[in-house]
mmCIF file of C-alpha atoms in Angstrom:
data_model
loop_
_atom_site.group_PDB
_atom_site.id
_atom_site.type_symbol
_atom_site.label_atom_id
_atom_site.label_comp_id
_atom_site.label_asym_id
_atom_site.label_seq_id
_atom_site.Cartn_x
_atom_site.Cartn_y
_atom_site.Cartn_z
ATOM 1 C CA UNK A 1 -45.705 -19.747 32.985
ATOM 2 C CA UNK A 2 -42.661 -19.761 35.252
ATOM 3 C CA UNK A 3 -43.322 -20.045 38.943
ATOM 4 C CA UNK A 4 -40.839 -18.337 41.233
ATOM 5 C CA UNK A 5 -40.056 -19.294 44.792
ATOM 6 C CA UNK A 6 -38.496 -16.474 46.813
ATOM 7 C CA UNK A 7 -35.832 -17.580 49.275
ATOM 8 C CA UNK A 8 -34.649 -15.107 51.876
ATOM 9 C CA UNK A 9 -33.931 -11.511 50.844
ATOM 10 C CA UNK A 10 -34.566 -11.281 47.081
ATOM 11 C CA UNK A 11 -33.227 -14.683 45.948
ATOM 12 C CA UNK A 12 -35.674 -16.434 43.591
ATOM 13 C CA UNK A 13 -35.655 -19.794 41.805
ATOM 14 C CA UNK A 14 -38.016 -20.662 38.928
ATOM 15 C CA UNK A 15 -39.436 -24.098 38.096
ATOM 16 C CA UNK A 16 -37.097 -24.233 35.086
ATOM 17 C CA UNK A 17 -34.062 -23.781 37.343
ATOM 18 C CA UNK A 18 -33.278 -20.100 36.677
ATOM 19 C CA UNK A 19 -32.034 -18.223 39.735
ATOM 20 C CA UNK A 20 -32.409 -14.492 40.333
ATOM 21 C CA UNK A 21 -30.341 -12.671 42.938
ATOM 22 C CA UNK A 22 -31.587 -9.423 44.453
ATOM 23 C CA UNK A 23 -34.870 -9.258 42.583
ATOM 24 C CA UNK A 24 -35.957 -6.680 45.145
ATOM 25 C CA UNK A 25 -33.184 -4.315 43.917
ATOM 26 C CA UNK A 26 -31.598 -3.842 47.323
ATOM 27 C CA UNK A 27 -28.193 -2.138 47.589
ATOM 28 C CA UNK A 28 -26.492 -5.419 48.456
ATOM 29 C CA UNK A 29 -23.376 -6.741 46.708
ATOM 30 C CA UNK A 30 -22.897 -10.249 45.312
ATOM 31 C CA UNK A 31 -19.393 -11.587 45.941
ATOM 32 C CA UNK A 32 -17.496 -14.808 45.115
ATOM 33 C CA UNK A 33 -14.188 -15.597 46.839
ATOM 34 C CA UNK A 34 -11.258 -17.554 45.430
ATOM 35 C CA UNK A 35 -8.423 -19.090 47.402
ATOM 36 C CA UNK A 36 -6.455 -15.830 47.480
ATOM 37 C CA UNK A 37 -8.994 -13.104 46.627
ATOM 38 C CA UNK A 38 -12.050 -12.258 48.663
ATOM 39 C CA UNK A 39 -13.454 -10.337 45.659
ATOM 40 C CA UNK A 40 -12.614 -12.633 42.730
ATOM 41 C CA UNK A 41 -16.100 -11.849 41.378
ATOM 42 C CA UNK A 42 -17.943 -8.806 42.704
ATOM 43 C CA UNK A 43 -21.295 -7.398 41.616
ATOM 44 C CA UNK A 44 -21.383 -3.896 43.106
ATOM 45 C CA UNK A 45 -25.116 -3.319 43.367
ATOM 46 C CA UNK A 46 -24.973 0.364 44.198
ATOM 47 C CA UNK A 47 -22.128 1.120 41.754
ATOM 48 C CA UNK A 48 -23.757 -0.836 38.907
ATOM 49 C CA UNK A 49 -20.394 -2.482 38.154
ATOM 50 C CA UNK A 50 -19.126 -6.061 37.809
ATOM 51 C CA UNK A 51 -15.448 -6.621 38.678
ATOM 52 C CA UNK A 52 -13.379 -9.731 38.019
ATOM 53 C CA UNK A 53 -9.977 -10.514 39.474
ATOM 54 C CA UNK A 54 -9.931 -9.093 42.966
ATOM 55 C CA UNK A 55 -10.797 -5.386 42.784
ATOM 56 C CA UNK A 56 -12.103 -4.569 46.224
ATOM 57 C CA UNK A 57 -13.741 -1.279 45.296
ATOM 58 C CA UNK A 58 -15.247 0.418 42.260
ATOM 59 C CA UNK A 59 -15.062 3.912 43.752
ATOM 60 C CA UNK A 60 -13.980 6.683 41.418
ATOM 61 C CA UNK A 61 -15.414 5.217 38.230
ATOM 62 C CA UNK A 62 -17.463 8.350 37.678
ATOM 63 C CA UNK A 63 -14.234 10.302 37.130
ATOM 64 C CA UNK A 64 -13.535 8.547 33.831
ATOM 65 C CA UNK A 65 -16.978 7.432 32.748
ATOM 66 C CA UNK A 66 -19.191 4.438 33.265
ATOM 67 C CA UNK A 67 -17.461 1.057 33.547
ATOM 68 C CA UNK A 68 -20.000 -1.774 33.904
ATOM 69 C CA UNK A 69 -17.184 -4.354 33.813
ATOM 70 C CA UNK A 70 -13.692 -4.160 35.257
ATOM 71 C CA UNK A 71 -11.018 -6.860 35.137
ATOM 72 C CA UNK A 72 -7.897 -6.882 37.253
ATOM 73 C CA UNK A 73 -6.459 -6.276 40.672
ATOM 74 C CA UNK A 74 -4.825 -2.996 41.623
ATOM 75 C CA UNK A 75 -2.531 -4.945 43.948
ATOM 76 C CA UNK A 76 -1.108 -6.950 41.021
ATOM 77 C CA UNK A 77 1.704 -5.831 38.691
ATOM 78 C CA UNK A 78 0.052 -7.455 35.663
ATOM 79 C CA UNK A 79 -3.435 -8.408 34.497
ATOM 80 C CA UNK A 80 -4.209 -10.947 31.805
ATOM 81 C CA UNK A 81 -7.596 -11.420 30.146
ATOM 82 C CA UNK A 82 -7.430 -14.445 27.859
ATOM 83 C CA UNK A 83 -9.655 -15.396 24.919
ATOM 84 C CA UNK A 84 -9.182 -18.956 23.640
ATOM 85 C CA UNK A 85 -10.093 -20.445 20.247
ATOM 86 C CA UNK A 86 -9.002 -23.451 18.230
ATOM 87 C CA UNK A 87 -5.554 -23.450 16.622
ATOM 88 C CA UNK A 88 -7.086 -22.156 13.384
ATOM 89 C CA UNK A 89 -9.805 -19.997 14.927
ATOM 90 C CA UNK A 90 -10.234 -16.233 15.256
ATOM 91 C CA UNK A 91 -10.953 -14.430 18.514
ATOM 92 C CA UNK A 92 -12.839 -11.157 18.124
ATOM 93 C CA UNK A 93 -13.933 -8.343 20.429
ATOM 94 C CA UNK A 94 -16.788 -6.197 19.089
ATOM 95 C CA UNK A 95 -17.599 -2.608 20.061
ATOM 96 C CA UNK A 96 -21.291 -1.975 19.511
ATOM 97 C CA UNK A 97 -24.086 0.445 20.238
ATOM 98 C CA UNK A 98 -27.856 0.377 20.367
ATOM 99 C CA UNK A 99 -28.243 0.590 16.586
ATOM 100 C CA UNK A 100 -29.746 -2.521 15.042
ATOM 101 C CA UNK A 101 -28.031 -4.562 12.334
ATOM 102 C CA UNK A 102 -24.348 -4.422 11.370
ATOM 103 C CA UNK A 103 -23.918 -0.992 12.973
ATOM 104 C CA UNK A 104 -24.039 -2.657 16.349
ATOM 105 C CA UNK A 105 -20.631 -4.206 15.609
ATOM 106 C CA UNK A 106 -18.969 -1.413 13.632
ATOM 107 C CA UNK A 107 -15.787 -1.458 15.732
ATOM 108 C CA UNK A 108 -13.753 -4.586 16.469
ATOM 109 C CA UNK A 109 -10.359 -6.123 17.038
ATOM 110 C CA UNK A 110 -9.402 -9.699 16.223
ATOM 111 C CA UNK A 111 -6.577 -12.239 16.325
ATOM 112 C CA UNK A 112 -6.494 -14.866 13.572
ATOM 113 C CA UNK A 113 -4.606 -17.937 14.808
ATOM 114 C CA UNK A 114 -4.464 -19.558 11.363
ATOM 115 C CA UNK A 115 -1.988 -16.911 10.119
ATOM 116 C CA UNK A 116 -1.123 -15.134 13.405
ATOM 117 C CA UNK A 117 -2.415 -11.738 12.317
ATOM 118 C CA UNK A 118 -3.930 -9.015 14.490
ATOM 119 C CA UNK A 119 -6.509 -6.611 13.064
ATOM 120 C CA UNK A 120 -8.486 -3.498 13.953
ATOM 121 C CA UNK A 121 -11.749 -2.471 12.332
ATOM 122 C CA UNK A 122 -13.880 0.664 12.213
ATOM 123 C CA UNK A 123 -17.156 1.320 10.383
ATOM 124 C CA UNK A 124 -17.528 -2.412 9.830
ATOM 125 C CA UNK A 125 -14.291 -2.803 7.825
ATOM 126 C CA UNK A 126 -10.758 -3.913 8.741
ATOM 127 C CA UNK A 127 -8.532 -0.829 8.678
ATOM 128 C CA UNK A 128 -5.235 -2.137 10.112
ATOM 129 C CA UNK A 129 -3.700 -5.620 9.965
ATOM 130 C CA UNK A 130 -0.402 -6.664 11.569
ATOM 131 C CA UNK A 131 0.888 -9.940 10.141
ATOM 132 C CA UNK A 132 3.036 -12.578 11.820
ATOM 133 C CA UNK A 133 6.257 -10.757 10.841
ATOM 134 C CA UNK A 134 5.103 -7.450 12.336
ATOM 135 C CA UNK A 135 4.433 -5.855 8.936
ATOM 136 C CA UNK A 136 1.444 -3.504 9.054
ATOM 137 C CA UNK A 137 -0.998 -2.924 6.213
ATOM 138 C CA UNK A 138 -3.594 -0.138 6.139
ATOM 139 C CA UNK A 139 -5.796 -0.621 3.051
ATOM 140 C CA UNK A 140 -7.587 2.716 3.447
ATOM 141 C CA UNK A 141 -4.558 4.842 4.348
ATOM 142 C CA UNK A 142 -4.576 7.827 1.916
ATOM 143 C CA UNK A 143 -1.970 7.239 -0.810
ATOM 144 C CA UNK A 144 -1.910 7.996 -4.532
ATOM 145 C CA UNK A 145 0.262 7.972 -7.654
ATOM 146 C CA UNK A 146 -0.815 9.687 -10.875
ATOM 147 C CA UNK A 147 0.817 10.476 -14.218
ATOM 148 C CA UNK A 148 -0.185 12.338 -17.390
ATOM 149 C CA UNK A 149 -2.174 10.315 -19.901
ATOM 150 C CA UNK A 150 -0.313 12.131 -22.702
ATOM 151 C CA UNK A 151 2.211 14.927 -23.242
ATOM 152 C CA UNK A 152 1.043 18.423 -22.268
ATOM 153 C CA UNK A 153 2.441 20.440 -25.190
ATOM 154 C CA UNK A 154 3.089 24.133 -25.780
ATOM 155 C CA UNK A 155 2.375 25.292 -22.252
ATOM 156 C CA UNK A 156 1.247 28.913 -22.059
ATOM 157 C CA UNK A 157 3.665 31.486 -20.612
ATOM 158 C CA UNK A 158 3.241 34.039 -17.822
ATOM 159 C CA UNK A 159 0.631 31.938 -15.996
ATOM 160 C CA UNK A 160 0.518 29.161 -13.403
ATOM 161 C CA UNK A 161 -0.619 26.155 -15.453
ATOM 162 C CA UNK A 162 -1.992 23.081 -13.656
ATOM 163 C CA UNK A 163 -0.165 19.932 -14.734
ATOM 164 C CA UNK A 164 -2.706 17.401 -16.012
ATOM 165 C CA UNK A 165 -2.437 13.934 -14.453
ATOM 166 C CA UNK A 166 -4.994 11.949 -16.399
ATOM 167 C CA UNK A 167 -3.955 8.436 -15.328
ATOM 168 C CA UNK A 168 -4.170 7.148 -11.767
ATOM 169 C CA UNK A 169 -1.719 4.315 -11.097
ATOM 170 C CA UNK A 170 -3.394 3.869 -7.693
ATOM 171 C CA UNK A 171 -5.606 5.984 -5.475
ATOM 172 C CA UNK A 172 -5.968 4.348 -2.084
ATOM 173 C CA UNK A 173 -8.956 5.829 -0.209
ATOM 174 C CA UNK A 174 -10.078 7.708 -3.383
ATOM 175 C CA UNK A 175 -8.674 11.149 -2.495
ATOM 176 C CA UNK A 176 -7.236 12.110 -5.919
ATOM 177 C CA UNK A 177 -9.435 13.537 -8.678
ATOM 178 C CA UNK A 178 -9.181 16.142 -11.478
ATOM 179 C CA UNK A 179 -5.405 16.644 -11.014
ATOM 180 C CA UNK A 180 -5.988 17.400 -7.328
ATOM 181 C CA UNK A 181 -5.293 15.558 -4.074
ATOM 182 C CA UNK A 182 -7.730 16.402 -1.266
ATOM 183 C CA UNK A 183 -6.656 15.612 2.296
ATOM 184 C CA UNK A 184 -9.341 13.537 4.052
ATOM 185 C CA UNK A 185 -8.076 14.348 7.586
ATOM 186 C CA UNK A 186 -5.743 16.786 9.334
ATOM 187 C CA UNK A 187 -2.169 15.533 9.184
ATOM 188 C CA UNK A 188 1.322 15.589 7.728
ATOM 189 C CA UNK A 189 1.422 14.437 4.092
ATOM 190 C CA UNK A 190 4.456 13.438 2.069
ATOM 191 C CA UNK A 191 4.047 14.887 -1.444
ATOM 192 C CA UNK A 192 6.483 14.515 -4.301
ATOM 193 C CA UNK A 193 6.550 15.179 -8.019
ATOM 194 C CA UNK A 194 8.845 14.588 -10.974
ATOM 195 C CA UNK A 195 8.055 16.872 -13.910
ATOM 196 C CA UNK A 196 9.923 15.784 -17.032
ATOM 197 C CA UNK A 197 10.007 18.754 -19.436
ATOM 198 C CA UNK A 198 11.073 19.183 -23.045
ATOM 199 C CA UNK A 199 12.185 22.294 -24.998
ATOM 200 C CA UNK A 200 12.563 24.818 -22.205
ATOM 201 C CA UNK A 201 13.256 28.141 -23.893
ATOM 202 C CA UNK A 202 16.566 29.739 -22.962
ATOM 203 C CA UNK A 203 14.881 33.073 -23.652
ATOM 204 C CA UNK A 204 12.612 32.708 -20.626
ATOM 205 C CA UNK A 205 13.576 34.785 -17.612
ATOM 206 C CA UNK A 206 12.326 32.230 -15.094
ATOM 207 C CA UNK A 207 10.838 28.718 -15.090
ATOM 208 C CA UNK A 208 9.502 26.952 -12.007
ATOM 209 C CA UNK A 209 7.369 24.050 -10.828
ATOM 210 C CA UNK A 210 5.312 24.325 -7.664
ATOM 211 C CA UNK A 211 3.349 22.036 -5.383
ATOM 212 C CA UNK A 212 0.497 24.290 -4.346
ATOM 213 C CA UNK A 213 -1.412 23.380 -1.160
ATOM 214 C CA UNK A 214 -4.110 25.286 0.657
ATOM 215 C CA UNK A 215 -1.646 26.263 3.403
ATOM 216 C CA UNK A 216 1.469 27.133 1.362
ATOM 217 C CA UNK A 217 3.342 26.763 -1.936
ATOM 218 C CA UNK A 218 6.613 24.845 -2.479
ATOM 219 C CA UNK A 219 8.981 25.873 -5.322
ATOM 220 C CA UNK A 220 11.645 24.430 -7.610
ATOM 221 C CA UNK A 221 13.003 27.351 -9.688
ATOM 222 C CA UNK A 222 15.566 27.687 -12.506
ATOM 223 C CA UNK A 223 16.887 30.567 -14.585
ATOM 224 C CA UNK A 224 17.191 28.948 -18.054
ATOM 225 C CA UNK A 225 20.171 31.042 -19.091
ATOM 226 C CA UNK A 226 21.483 28.201 -21.254
ATOM 227 C CA UNK A 227 23.626 28.367 -24.383
ATOM 228 C CA UNK A 228 20.659 26.749 -26.179
ATOM 229 C CA UNK A 229 17.149 25.554 -25.395
ATOM 230 C CA UNK A 230 17.084 22.661 -22.919
ATOM 231 C CA UNK A 231 15.750 19.663 -24.848
ATOM 232 C CA UNK A 232 15.274 17.705 -21.606
ATOM 233 C CA UNK A 233 14.921 18.962 -18.040
ATOM 234 C CA UNK A 234 13.399 17.324 -14.935
ATOM 235 C CA UNK A 235 12.056 19.210 -11.942
ATOM 236 C CA UNK A 236 12.140 17.104 -8.748
ATOM 237 C CA UNK A 237 10.302 18.086 -5.561
ATOM 238 C CA UNK A 238 9.596 16.348 -2.261
ATOM 239 C CA UNK A 239 8.001 17.866 0.829
ATOM 240 C CA UNK A 240 6.337 16.921 4.110
ATOM 241 C CA UNK A 241 3.332 19.224 3.998
ATOM 242 C CA UNK A 242 0.931 20.200 6.759
ATOM 243 C CA UNK A 243 -2.621 19.853 5.504
ATOM 244 C CA UNK A 244 -6.005 20.208 7.138
ATOM 245 C CA UNK A 245 -9.020 18.095 6.238
ATOM 246 C CA UNK A 246 -10.322 19.145 2.787
ATOM 247 C CA UNK A 247 -7.119 21.051 1.921
ATOM 248 C CA UNK A 248 -5.975 20.445 -1.653
ATOM 249 C CA UNK A 249 -2.658 19.963 -3.453
ATOM 250 C CA UNK A 250 -1.839 20.475 -7.146
ATOM 251 C CA UNK A 251 1.301 20.653 -9.284
ATOM 252 C CA UNK A 252 1.753 23.743 -11.490
ATOM 253 C CA UNK A 253 4.225 24.751 -14.216
ATOM 254 C CA UNK A 254 5.128 28.417 -14.776
ATOM 255 C CA UNK A 255 7.310 30.056 -17.448
ATOM 256 C CA UNK A 256 7.955 33.798 -17.325
ATOM 257 C CA UNK A 257 8.822 35.281 -20.716
ATOM 258 C CA UNK A 258 10.199 33.526 -23.788
ATOM 259 C CA UNK A 259 8.282 31.348 -26.216
ATOM 260 C CA UNK A 260 5.417 28.997 -25.284
ATOM 261 C CA UNK A 261 7.164 25.842 -26.471
ATOM 262 C CA UNK A 262 7.778 23.803 -23.295
ATOM 263 C CA UNK A 263 6.124 20.400 -22.922
ATOM 264 C CA UNK A 264 5.390 18.278 -19.835
ATOM 265 C CA UNK A 265 6.177 14.697 -20.820
ATOM 266 C CA UNK A 266 3.762 11.842 -20.028
ATOM 267 C CA UNK A 267 6.495 10.140 -17.945
ATOM 268 C CA UNK A 268 6.067 12.747 -15.196
ATOM 269 C CA UNK A 269 4.316 11.825 -11.940
ATOM 270 C CA UNK A 270 2.683 13.191 -8.775
ATOM 271 C CA UNK A 271 2.336 11.094 -5.610
ATOM 272 C CA UNK A 272 1.686 11.379 -1.908
ATOM 273 C CA UNK A 273 0.521 9.671 1.271
ATOM 274 C CA UNK A 274 -0.534 10.427 4.844
ATOM 275 C CA UNK A 275 2.427 10.091 7.214
ATOM 276 C CA UNK A 276 0.806 10.936 10.530
#
């Protein structure tokens, strides 16, 4: 059992050598001076804040929230907080909460000195890494590329027919399924498609390909008034689309009139990614 000797106003020392300041919980600050700063270390008892670097006051913290630790000096033009490791080590700052287990450290930032990369993590996983050249990778940034698994032959006329993309080349963040891209967050998405068609009937009055999103539809239209059926024709579309979370995007082929003979070739594609 630790024995405590109380010295003066609330200063206690145990037999083991532990020292407690202000055990009586008085509104009295603890302050350490350096050569140039009278408040190099300040424990503001009433403000419940620790400041490092010369801040003389913690007034106004309630305007922006609770800051139990502040570093810096408002009289200085620059503040540096340094974290040192070995030449091959990694310095990490964790952002935790009261949840037990890994959830306590779900947010973090780190610097890896072995390869000079800087990273940011959320939900316990690294989401952004900047390498030594400044190149940034975002492994969970929504991005996809899909193509048909086979030709889509004899497409019906006078209807908007969904183009079938049965093969995913990649689907970063798993937002593409059943020929449909679903936006995971509000943002601006770059969407593009190349629909390689065969045997477009010159007897049709109108043929068009659309990228159909929840907010609006984007068109590429032709009047196939050819001297003969078009054996090969490619519809190209590219758009920066505004999409809300859970909005969807599909590619559709439409032929008005003529004979149902057009095919969508398996070398077509549909792709997209979140821009901002």
